[in-house]
Coordinates of C-alpha atoms in Angstrom, one line a residue:
M1 CA 95.5 71.6 87.2
L2 CA 95.3 75.0 88.9
H3 CA 97.6 77.9 87.9
V4 CA 97.6 81.4 89.5
G5 CA 99.3 84.3 87.8
L6 CA 100.2 87.2 90.1
L7 CA 103.4 88.6 88.5
G8 CA 101.6 90.6 85.9
Q9 CA 97.9 90.6 85.1
F10 CA 95.8 88.7 87.6
V11 CA 94.7 85.3 86.1
V12 CA 93.5 82.0 87.5
E13 CA 93.4 79.0 85.2
V14 CA 92.2 75.5 85.5
D15 CA 93.6 73.1 83.0
G16 CA 94.7 76.0 80.9
V17 CA 91.2 77.6 80.8
P18 CA 90.9 81.0 82.6
L19 CA 88.2 81.3 85.2
R20 CA 85.9 84.3 84.8
L21 CA 86.4 86.3 88.1
R22 CA 83.9 89.1 87.9
G23 CA 83.7 92.2 90.0
D24 CA 86.5 94.4 91.3
K25 CA 85.8 93.6 94.9
R26 CA 85.9 89.9 94.5
R27 CA 89.1 90.1 92.4
T28 CA 90.7 92.2 95.1
V29 CA 89.7 89.6 97.8
L30 CA 91.2 86.7 95.8
A31 CA 94.4 88.6 94.8
T32 CA 95.0 89.5 98.4
L33 CA 94.6 85.9 99.6
L34 CA 96.7 84.5 96.8
L35 CA 99.5 86.9 97.4
R36 CA 99.7 85.5 100.9
A37 CA 99.1 81.9 100.1
G38 CA 99.7 79.6 103.1
Q39 CA 99.0 82.5 105.5
T40 CA 95.7 83.4 107.3
V41 CA 94.8 86.9 106.1
P42 CA 92.7 88.8 108.8
A43 CA 89.3 89.9 107.8
D44 CA 90.1 93.5 108.7
H45 CA 93.1 93.3 106.3
L46 CA 90.8 92.2 103.5
V47 CA 88.2 94.9 104.2
A48 CA 90.9 97.6 104.0
R49 CA 92.1 96.3 100.6
V50 CA 88.6 96.0 99.2
W51 CA 86.8 99.1 100.6
G52 CA 89.7 101.3 101.8
T53 CA 88.0 101.9 105.1
P54 CA 88.2 100.3 108.6
A55 CA 86.2 97.1 109.0
G56 CA 82.5 97.5 110.1
Q57 CA 79.6 95.2 110.4
V58 CA 78.3 96.0 106.9
N59 CA 81.5 95.5 105.0
R60 CA 82.3 92.4 107.1
S61 CA 79.1 90.9 106.0
A62 CA 79.7 91.9 102.4
L63 CA 83.2 90.3 102.6
Q64 CA 81.6 87.0 103.7
V65 CA 79.4 87.1 100.6
H66 CA 82.3 87.7 98.3
V67 CA 84.4 84.9 99.9
A68 CA 81.5 82.5 99.7
R69 CA 81.0 83.1 96.0
A70 CA 84.7 82.8 95.3
R71 CA 84.9 79.6 97.3
A72 CA 82.0 78.2 95.3
I73 CA 83.8 79.0 92.0
F74 CA 87.0 77.2 93.1
D75 CA 85.1 74.2 94.6
D76 CA 83.3 73.7 91.3
H77 CA 86.4 73.9 89.1
C78 CA 89.2 72.7 91.2
G79 CA 87.6 69.7 92.8
R80 CA 89.0 70.6 96.2
P81 CA 88.3 73.3 98.8
L82 CA 90.7 76.2 98.3
I83 CA 89.6 79.0 100.6
H84 CA 89.6 78.1 104.3
G85 CA 88.2 80.2 107.2
G86 CA 89.3 80.4 110.8
D87 CA 91.3 82.5 113.3
G88 CA 89.4 85.7 112.3
G89 CA 90.4 85.5 108.6
Y90 CA 90.8 83.4 105.5
R91 CA 93.6 81.3 104.0
V92 CA 94.4 79.8 100.6
D93 CA 96.7 76.8 100.4
L94 CA 98.7 76.3 97.1
E95 CA 101.3 74.0 95.8
E96 CA 104.6 75.5 94.6
G97 CA 103.8 74.8 91.0
E98 CA 100.3 76.3 91.2
S99 CA 101.4 80.0 91.5
D100 CA 104.0 82.0 89.5
L101 CA 104.9 83.8 92.7
L102 CA 105.6 80.6 94.6
A103 CA 107.5 79.2 91.7
F104 CA 109.6 82.4 91.5
R105 CA 110.6 82.2 95.1
A106 CA 111.4 78.5 94.8
L107 CA 113.8 79.2 91.9
V108 CA 115.4 82.1 93.8
A109 CA 116.0 79.8 96.8
A110 CA 117.5 77.2 94.6
A111 CA 119.8 79.8 93.0
G112 CA 121.0 80.8 96.5
E113 CA 121.9 77.1 97.2
A114 CA 123.8 76.9 93.9
D115 CA 125.7 80.0 94.8
S116 CA 126.6 78.6 98.2
R117 CA 127.9 75.4 96.5
G118 CA 130.1 77.5 94.2
D119 CA 128.1 76.9 91.0
P120 CA 127.9 80.4 89.3
A121 CA 126.5 79.1 86.0
R122 CA 123.5 77.4 87.7
H123 CA 123.1 80.4 90.1
A124 CA 122.7 82.8 87.1
D125 CA 120.5 80.4 85.1
L126 CA 118.0 79.9 88.0
L127 CA 117.8 83.6 88.6
L128 CA 117.1 84.4 85.0
R129 CA 114.6 81.6 84.8
A130 CA 112.8 83.2 87.8
L131 CA 112.8 86.6 86.0
R132 CA 111.0 85.1 83.1
L133 CA 108.0 84.6 85.3
W134 CA 107.7 88.4 85.9
R135 CA 105.4 89.3 83.0
S136 CA 104.4 93.0 83.6
P137 CA 103.5 95.3 86.4
V138 CA 102.3 93.3 89.3
L139 CA 98.4 93.0 89.5
A140 CA 98.0 96.1 87.4
D141 CA 94.5 95.1 86.5
V142 CA 93.3 94.7 90.1
A143 CA 91.5 97.9 91.2
S144 CA 92.6 98.4 94.8
P145 CA 94.6 101.5 95.8
V146 CA 95.4 100.1 99.2
L147 CA 96.7 96.8 97.8
H148 CA 99.0 98.8 95.4
E149 CA 100.1 101.1 98.2
R150 CA 100.9 98.4 100.8
D151 CA 101.3 95.0 99.3
V152 CA 102.7 95.5 95.8
P153 CA 105.7 97.8 96.5
P154 CA 107.5 95.2 98.8
L155 CA 106.9 92.5 96.1
N156 CA 108.3 94.9 93.4
E157 CA 111.4 95.5 95.6
E158 CA 111.8 91.7 95.9
L159 CA 111.6 91.2 92.2
L160 CA 113.9 94.1 91.4
R161 CA 116.6 92.8 93.7
V162 CA 116.4 89.4 92.0
A163 CA 116.6 91.2 88.6
E164 CA 119.8 93.0 89.7
A165 CA 121.3 89.8 91.0
G166 CA 120.4 87.8 87.9
C167 CA 121.8 90.5 85.5
G168 CA 125.0 90.8 87.5
A169 CA 125.5 87.0 87.6
A170 CA 125.0 86.7 83.9
L171 CA 127.4 89.6 83.2
A172 CA 130.0 87.9 85.4
L173 CA 129.7 84.8 83.2
G174 CA 130.0 86.9 80.0
E175 CA 126.3 86.2 79.0
H176 CA 125.7 89.8 78.1
A177 CA 123.0 89.3 75.4
R178 CA 121.1 87.0 77.7
A179 CA 121.2 89.5 80.6
A180 CA 120.0 92.3 78.3
E181 CA 117.1 90.2 77.0
H182 CA 115.9 89.2 80.4
V183 CA 116.2 92.6 82.1
G184 CA 115.0 94.8 79.2
P185 CA 111.2 94.6 79.8
I186 CA 111.8 95.1 83.6
V187 CA 113.8 98.3 83.0
A188 CA 111.1 99.6 80.7
D189 CA 108.6 99.3 83.6
H190 CA 110.9 100.7 86.2
P191 CA 112.8 103.6 84.6
E192 CA 113.8 105.1 87.9
R193 CA 115.8 102.1 89.1
E194 CA 119.3 103.4 88.4
S195 CA 121.2 100.4 89.6
L196 CA 119.4 98.1 87.3
I197 CA 119.5 100.5 84.4
R198 CA 123.3 100.7 84.8
L199 CA 123.6 96.9 84.5
Q200 CA 121.3 96.9 81.5
M201 CA 123.5 99.6 79.8
I202 CA 126.6 97.5 80.4
A203 CA 124.8 94.4 79.1
L204 CA 123.7 96.2 75.9
H205 CA 127.1 97.7 75.3
R206 CA 129.0 94.4 75.8
S207 CA 126.5 92.6 73.5
G208 CA 127.3 95.1 70.6
R209 CA 124.4 97.5 71.1
P210 CA 126.0 100.7 72.5
S211 CA 123.5 102.9 70.7
E212 CA 120.6 101.3 72.6
A213 CA 122.6 101.7 75.9
L214 CA 123.0 105.4 75.3
R215 CA 119.3 105.8 74.4
L216 CA 118.4 104.1 77.6
Y217 CA 120.5 106.6 79.5
A218 CA 118.8 109.5 77.7
R219 CA 115.3 108.1 78.6
T220 CA 116.3 107.6 82.2
R221 CA 117.7 111.1 82.5
D222 CA 114.4 112.5 81.1
V223 CA 112.3 110.5 83.5
L224 CA 114.4 111.5 86.5
A225 CA 114.2 115.1 85.5
E226 CA 110.4 115.0 84.9
R227 CA 109.3 112.9 87.9
L228 CA 111.9 113.7 90.6
G229 CA 113.6 116.9 89.3
T230 CA 117.1 115.3 89.6
D231 CA 119.9 114.1 87.4
P232 CA 121.2 110.5 87.1
G233 CA 123.5 109.5 89.9
R234 CA 127.3 109.4 89.6
D235 CA 127.5 105.7 88.9
L236 CA 125.1 105.9 86.0
Q237 CA 126.7 109.1 84.6
E238 CA 130.1 107.4 84.7
T239 CA 128.8 104.3 83.0
F240 CA 127.4 106.5 80.3
H241 CA 130.7 108.4 79.7
A242 CA 132.6 105.1 79.8
I243 CA 130.4 103.6 77.1
L244 CA 131.1 106.7 74.9
R245 CA 134.8 106.3 75.4
G246 CA 134.8 102.5 74.8
D247 CA 135.5 101.5 78.4
L248 CA 133.4 98.6 79.8
D249 CA 133.3 99.3 83.6
P250 CA 134.7 102.6 84.8
P251 CA 135.7 102.9 88.5
A252 CA 132.6 103.9 90.3
R253 CA 133.8 106.9 92.2
V254 CA 136.5 108.5 89.9
P255 CA 135.5 111.9 88.6
R256 CA 134.6 111.8 85.0
Q257 CA 137.3 114.1 83.8
R258 CA 140.0 111.9 85.3
V259 CA 138.9 108.5 83.9
E260 CA 141.3 107.2 81.4
P261 CA 140.7 104.6 78.6
A262 CA 141.3 101.0 79.6
S263 CA 143.7 100.3 76.7
A264 CA 145.7 101.9 73.9
A265 CA 143.1 100.7 71.4
A266 CA 140.4 102.5 73.4
R267 CA 142.6 105.6 73.6
A268 CA 142.9 105.5 69.8
R269 CA 139.1 105.4 69.4
R270 CA 138.3 108.4 71.6
P271 CA 139.3 112.1 71.3
A272 CA 142.0 113.4 73.6
A273 CA 141.0 115.6 76.5
P274 CA 139.7 119.0 75.4
A275 CA 141.9 122.0 75.5
P276 CA 141.4 124.5 78.3
L277 CA 139.7 126.9 75.8
H278 CA 136.6 124.7 75.8
S279 CA 135.2 125.9 79.1
T280 CA 131.5 125.6 78.2
T281 CA 129.3 123.0 76.5
P282 CA 126.9 124.6 74.0
A283 CA 123.4 123.1 74.1
E284 CA 121.6 125.1 71.4
L285 CA 119.0 122.7 70.1
P286 CA 115.5 124.3 69.9
A287 CA 112.7 122.4 71.5
A288 CA 111.8 119.1 69.9
P289 CA 108.3 118.8 68.4
A290 CA 105.8 117.7 71.0
V291 CA 104.2 115.3 68.5
L292 CA 106.0 113.4 65.7
V293 CA 103.8 111.0 63.8
G294 CA 104.8 108.5 61.1
R295 CA 108.5 109.1 61.2
A296 CA 109.8 106.0 63.2
A297 CA 111.4 104.6 60.1
H298 CA 113.1 107.9 59.3
L299 CA 114.5 108.1 62.9
A300 CA 115.8 104.6 62.6
E301 CA 117.5 105.5 59.3
L302 CA 119.1 108.5 60.8
D303 CA 120.5 106.3 63.5
R304 CA 121.9 104.0 60.8
L305 CA 123.4 106.8 58.6
V306 CA 124.9 108.8 61.4
D307 CA 125.7 106.0 63.9
P308 CA 126.0 108.5 66.8
A309 CA 127.3 105.9 69.2
G310 CA 130.1 104.9 66.8
P311 CA 133.7 106.2 67.1
A312 CA 133.3 108.2 63.8
P313 CA 129.7 109.3 63.3
G314 CA 128.8 110.6 59.8
N315 CA 127.1 113.6 58.2
V316 CA 123.6 113.4 56.7
L317 CA 121.3 115.6 54.6
V318 CA 117.6 115.5 55.5
R319 CA 116.0 116.6 52.2
G320 CA 112.3 117.3 51.8
P321 CA 109.9 119.7 50.1
A322 CA 108.5 122.7 52.0
G323 CA 106.1 121.6 54.7
A324 CA 107.4 118.0 54.9
G325 CA 108.7 118.5 58.4
G326 CA 112.4 117.8 57.7
S327 CA 113.4 120.3 60.4
A328 CA 111.1 118.8 63.0
L329 CA 112.4 115.3 62.2
A330 CA 116.1 116.5 62.5
L331 CA 115.4 118.2 65.8
A332 CA 113.5 115.2 67.2
W333 CA 116.4 112.9 66.3
A334 CA 119.1 115.4 67.5
H335 CA 117.5 115.5 71.0
T336 CA 117.6 111.7 71.3
A337 CA 121.2 111.6 70.0
A338 CA 122.4 114.5 72.2
P339 CA 123.8 112.2 74.9
H340 CA 126.2 110.7 72.3
F341 CA 127.8 114.2 71.9
P342 CA 128.9 115.2 75.4
D343 CA 130.9 118.2 74.2
G344 CA 127.9 120.0 72.9
Q345 CA 125.1 120.5 70.3
V346 CA 125.2 123.5 68.0
Y347 CA 122.2 124.7 66.0
V348 CA 122.2 127.2 63.2
N349 CA 119.3 128.3 61.1
L350 CA 120.7 129.1 57.7
R351 CA 117.7 131.1 56.6
R352 CA 117.0 134.6 57.9
D353 CA 113.6 135.7 59.0
D354 CA 112.9 137.3 55.7
G355 CA 113.6 134.1 53.9
T356 CA 117.0 135.0 52.4
P357 CA 120.0 132.6 53.0
R358 CA 122.5 133.6 55.6
D359 CA 126.0 134.3 54.4
P360 CA 128.6 131.6 55.4
A361 CA 130.8 134.3 57.0
E362 CA 127.9 135.4 59.3
V363 CA 127.2 131.8 60.3
L364 CA 130.9 131.1 61.0
R365 CA 131.2 134.0 63.3
R366 CA 128.3 132.7 65.4
L367 CA 129.7 129.1 65.3
V368 CA 133.1 130.2 66.5
R369 CA 131.5 132.3 69.3
S370 CA 129.4 129.3 70.5
L371 CA 132.4 126.9 70.5
S372 CA 134.8 129.3 72.2
D373 CA 132.4 130.8 74.9
G374 CA 132.5 134.1 73.0
R375 CA 136.2 134.6 73.5
T376 CA 137.2 134.1 69.8
D377 CA 135.9 136.0 66.8
T378 CA 136.6 136.0 63.1
D379 CA 136.4 139.7 62.3
G380 CA 138.7 140.5 59.5
L381 CA 139.2 136.8 58.5
S382 CA 138.1 135.3 55.2
V383 CA 135.5 132.6 55.0
D384 CA 138.2 130.0 54.5
E385 CA 140.2 131.3 57.5
S386 CA 137.0 131.4 59.7
A387 CA 136.1 127.8 58.6
A388 CA 139.6 126.7 59.6
R389 CA 139.2 128.4 63.0
A390 CA 135.9 126.6 63.5
R391 CA 137.4 123.2 62.6
S392 CA 140.2 123.8 65.1
L393 CA 137.7 124.5 67.9
L394 CA 135.8 121.3 66.9
A395 CA 139.0 119.2 66.9
R396 CA 139.4 116.7 69.8
R397 CA 135.7 117.2 70.7
R398 CA 132.5 115.3 70.1
V399 CA 129.9 117.8 68.9
L400 CA 126.7 117.6 67.0
V401 CA 126.1 120.4 64.5
V402 CA 122.6 120.9 63.1
L403 CA 122.4 123.1 60.0
D404 CA 118.8 123.9 59.3
N405 CA 117.2 125.2 56.0
A406 CA 120.3 125.1 53.8
A407 CA 119.9 126.8 50.4
S408 CA 123.2 125.7 48.7
T409 CA 126.3 123.7 49.0
R410 CA 128.3 127.0 49.3
Q411 CA 126.4 127.7 52.5
V412 CA 127.1 124.3 54.1
R413 CA 130.6 123.2 53.2
P414 CA 132.5 125.7 55.3
L415 CA 130.4 124.7 58.3
L416 CA 131.0 120.9 58.2
P417 CA 133.2 119.6 61.0
G418 CA 136.7 118.4 60.0
C419 CA 137.1 115.7 62.7
A420 CA 135.7 112.2 62.6
E421 CA 134.3 112.4 66.1
C422 CA 131.8 115.2 65.3
A423 CA 128.6 114.9 63.2
A424 CA 126.5 117.3 61.2
V425 CA 122.8 117.0 60.2
V426 CA 121.8 119.3 57.4
T427 CA 118.2 120.0 56.4
S428 CA 117.2 121.5 53.0
R429 CA 114.5 121.6 50.3
Y430 CA 117.3 120.8 47.8
W431 CA 119.4 117.8 47.1
L432 CA 122.8 119.6 47.4
T433 CA 124.3 116.9 45.3
D434 CA 127.8 118.3 45.4
L435 CA 127.8 117.6 49.2
L436 CA 126.8 114.1 48.5
V437 CA 129.4 113.5 45.8
R438 CA 132.4 115.5 47.1
D439 CA 131.9 115.5 50.9
G440 CA 130.5 112.0 51.4
V441 CA 127.3 113.3 53.1
R442 CA 124.6 110.7 53.1
A443 CA 121.0 111.6 52.2
L444 CA 117.7 110.9 53.8
P445 CA 114.6 111.9 51.7
V446 CA 111.5 113.0 53.6
G447 CA 108.1 113.3 52.0
A448 CA 104.5 113.4 52.9
L449 CA 102.9 111.3 55.5
T450 CA 100.6 108.4 54.7
A451 CA 96.9 109.4 54.8
A452 CA 96.5 107.3 57.9
D453 CA 99.4 109.0 59.7
A454 CA 98.1 112.4 58.6
V455 CA 94.8 111.7 60.2
V456 CA 96.5 110.4 63.4
L457 CA 98.5 113.7 63.6
L458 CA 95.4 115.8 63.2
R459 CA 93.5 113.7 65.8
S460 CA 96.4 113.8 68.3
L461 CA 96.5 117.6 68.2
L462 CA 92.7 118.2 68.0
G463 CA 91.4 115.5 70.3
E464 CA 88.8 112.8 69.6
S465 CA 85.7 114.9 69.4
R466 CA 86.7 118.0 67.5
C467 CA 86.1 116.9 63.9
T468 CA 84.5 114.0 62.1
D469 CA 86.7 111.3 60.5
A470 CA 85.4 112.3 57.1
A471 CA 86.4 115.9 57.6
L472 CA 89.8 115.0 58.9
H473 CA 90.5 112.7 55.9
R474 CA 89.5 115.5 53.5
V475 CA 91.6 118.1 55.3
A476 CA 94.6 115.7 55.2
H477 CA 94.1 115.3 51.5
L478 CA 93.9 119.0 50.9
A479 CA 97.0 119.5 53.0
G480 CA 98.9 117.0 50.9
C481 CA 99.5 115.0 54.0
L482 CA 102.4 117.3 54.8
P483 CA 103.1 118.0 58.5
L484 CA 103.3 121.8 58.2
P485 CA 100.0 122.5 56.4
L486 CA 98.4 119.9 58.7
R487 CA 99.6 121.9 61.8
M488 CA 98.3 125.1 60.1
A489 CA 94.9 123.4 59.8
V490 CA 95.0 122.6 63.5
A491 CA 95.8 126.3 64.1
W492 CA 92.8 127.4 62.1
L493 CA 90.5 125.1 64.0
D494 CA 92.0 126.2 67.3
T495 CA 91.4 129.9 66.5
H496 CA 87.9 129.2 65.2
P497 CA 86.5 127.1 68.0
T498 CA 82.9 127.5 66.7
R499 CA 83.7 126.3 63.2
S500 CA 83.8 122.7 62.2
G501 CA 86.2 120.6 60.1
S502 CA 83.7 120.8 57.2
D503 CA 83.9 124.7 57.4
L504 CA 87.7 124.4 57.0
V505 CA 87.3 122.0 54.0
R506 CA 84.9 124.4 52.3
R507 CA 87.4 127.3 52.7
L508 CA 90.3 125.2 51.4
E509 CA 88.3 124.0 48.4
G510 CA 87.4 127.7 47.6
V511 CA 91.0 128.9 47.4
D512 CA 92.0 129.8 43.9
P513 CA 94.6 127.2 42.8
A514 CA 96.1 129.6 40.3
R515 CA 97.2 131.9 43.2
C516 CA 98.0 129.3 45.8
G517 CA 99.2 126.2 44.0
T518 CA 100.8 124.2 46.9
P519 CA 99.1 122.7 50.0
T520 CA 101.2 125.0 52.2
A521 CA 100.2 128.1 50.3
R522 CA 96.6 127.0 50.2
M523 CA 96.5 126.5 53.9
A524 CA 98.3 129.8 54.5
A525 CA 95.7 131.6 52.4
V526 CA 92.9 130.3 54.7
L527 CA 94.9 130.7 57.9
H528 CA 95.8 134.3 57.3
A529 CA 92.4 135.4 56.0
G530 CA 91.1 137.9 58.5
P531 CA 87.5 138.6 59.7
E532 CA 86.7 140.2 56.3
E533 CA 87.3 136.9 54.5
A534 CA 83.6 136.6 53.5
R535 CA 83.8 139.8 51.5
H536 CA 86.7 138.6 49.4
G537 CA 85.4 135.3 48.2
R538 CA 85.7 131.9 49.7
G539 CA 88.9 132.3 51.8
E540 CA 91.2 134.1 49.5
V541 CA 93.7 136.4 51.1
P542 CA 92.5 140.0 51.0
T543 CA 94.7 142.6 49.3
G544 CA 97.2 144.0 51.7
R545 CA 96.3 141.8 54.7
V546 CA 99.3 139.4 54.3
P547 CA 102.7 140.6 53.0
P548 CA 103.9 138.9 49.9
D549 CA 106.5 136.9 51.8
Q550 CA 105.1 135.1 54.8
S551 CA 107.0 133.0 57.2
L552 CA 105.1 129.9 58.2
G553 CA 107.2 128.5 61.1
D554 CA 109.0 125.1 61.3
G555 CA 111.6 126.5 59.0
S556 CA 109.2 126.8 56.0
F557 CA 108.7 130.0 54.0
V558 CA 106.2 130.6 51.2
R559 CA 105.5 133.4 48.8
L560 CA 101.9 134.5 48.9
S561 CA 100.7 136.7 46.0
P562 CA 98.9 139.8 47.3
G563 CA 95.2 140.0 46.3

């Protein structure tokens, strides 16, 4: 039995055994004919798909050779002629069950008949069954730019319209989880299709997965900004805000600030409208790390502990030793969670440039200015009074507060939001157990990467050919598999383009452990050694070249003893 797969990778099977269709040109000829099964495809049309040029005598002759060889393959395996010539072209005849594309169209036609008979359940079922035949991007493994420019886009549009119809039909029947399951892979391949993404967000929300719906919106917003330089359309934005408030389907054209909750229960779950004082929305998060390796489980745990899509997200302490990348992890998560906090994201580094902790009063002044558009200050107020002013500004709002590099509970407690709708993420090298016990803050420990992830991080930043695997594994070990010293190692190699990974290993192994006992300090000693390093003995820091206190970036700070 013959089966042709076009709605994904190109495959031709006979009795379940794939035929080996070799050569890009021959595969393009067959894919073009099979896409138009039952129609005669002109030779000029085929030549354009295969060679991308107008037909001439040479490529017409070459086309005949490709068709003859493909015809022989099918005749041998199918037991019947499959490719027919005539009328200046070629034609393939298939039965409905022999092609996923023909089967797809048959199911869609049957769904239309069910809809016209007033059978919504069968209508939705047939459409969703048709969607299951769409496996991945159409003919992605067929190397023909002309085919993908002219033939694939109309088919994609046909498939996407059926996806929207099927999802809408399932939602109308209350089959929210089924709609989300069938449409999810399609949305992943078509992140710019806002109408389908909106339906998928509603399906996810109604099936009890609002956090996934909001992440889908965030990904779509990023894709639209990167590829098209635009924001999501009004319908998609209103769906996003409606999910945040607990509404299911907001009116499509009502301005966001005028949409009211659908019920008293929904009204109780959401904050009231912000006071007129809140005229701006702070967006203070520093840039997220470009590469974050080995932290997928930590990001998922942050989602669980904070529950940013819930009506009352929590507070969390991200605790890890110097160089573990706790700040990078918190920022990466905060950027993905930002859409859950439409009233703003506030970031405060609780450590000064010289490594000393900031005073809570100083931080509160900045926090109040951020939340009040600079129109409120706390000069002359005590720390308790300033903290109360900040809590008042946070009330009836949904704001994410990131408190980076905390040194003590005394520093953090006045800065915690007082309302349930806000959330705080605190990073620290210390456990701050009083916050955990008295304030109900949850804790997420962050440690070193696995050796494999450490090597992946190095390789992703350095490229495939910069260092040998053996050198990278040794560097990872000497860096304690901690993200910060690993990035410092990358910085050394970037600034020493003629040196190898083995050179870096020798310098790290030559650092005096009595003077630089931690991986971060050891890496700093090598990184900050100047051009005179050879005179001072195997990578040790020359006297006076690096100040005793040296900031290392990523919120880390290490004390280096002068030589």
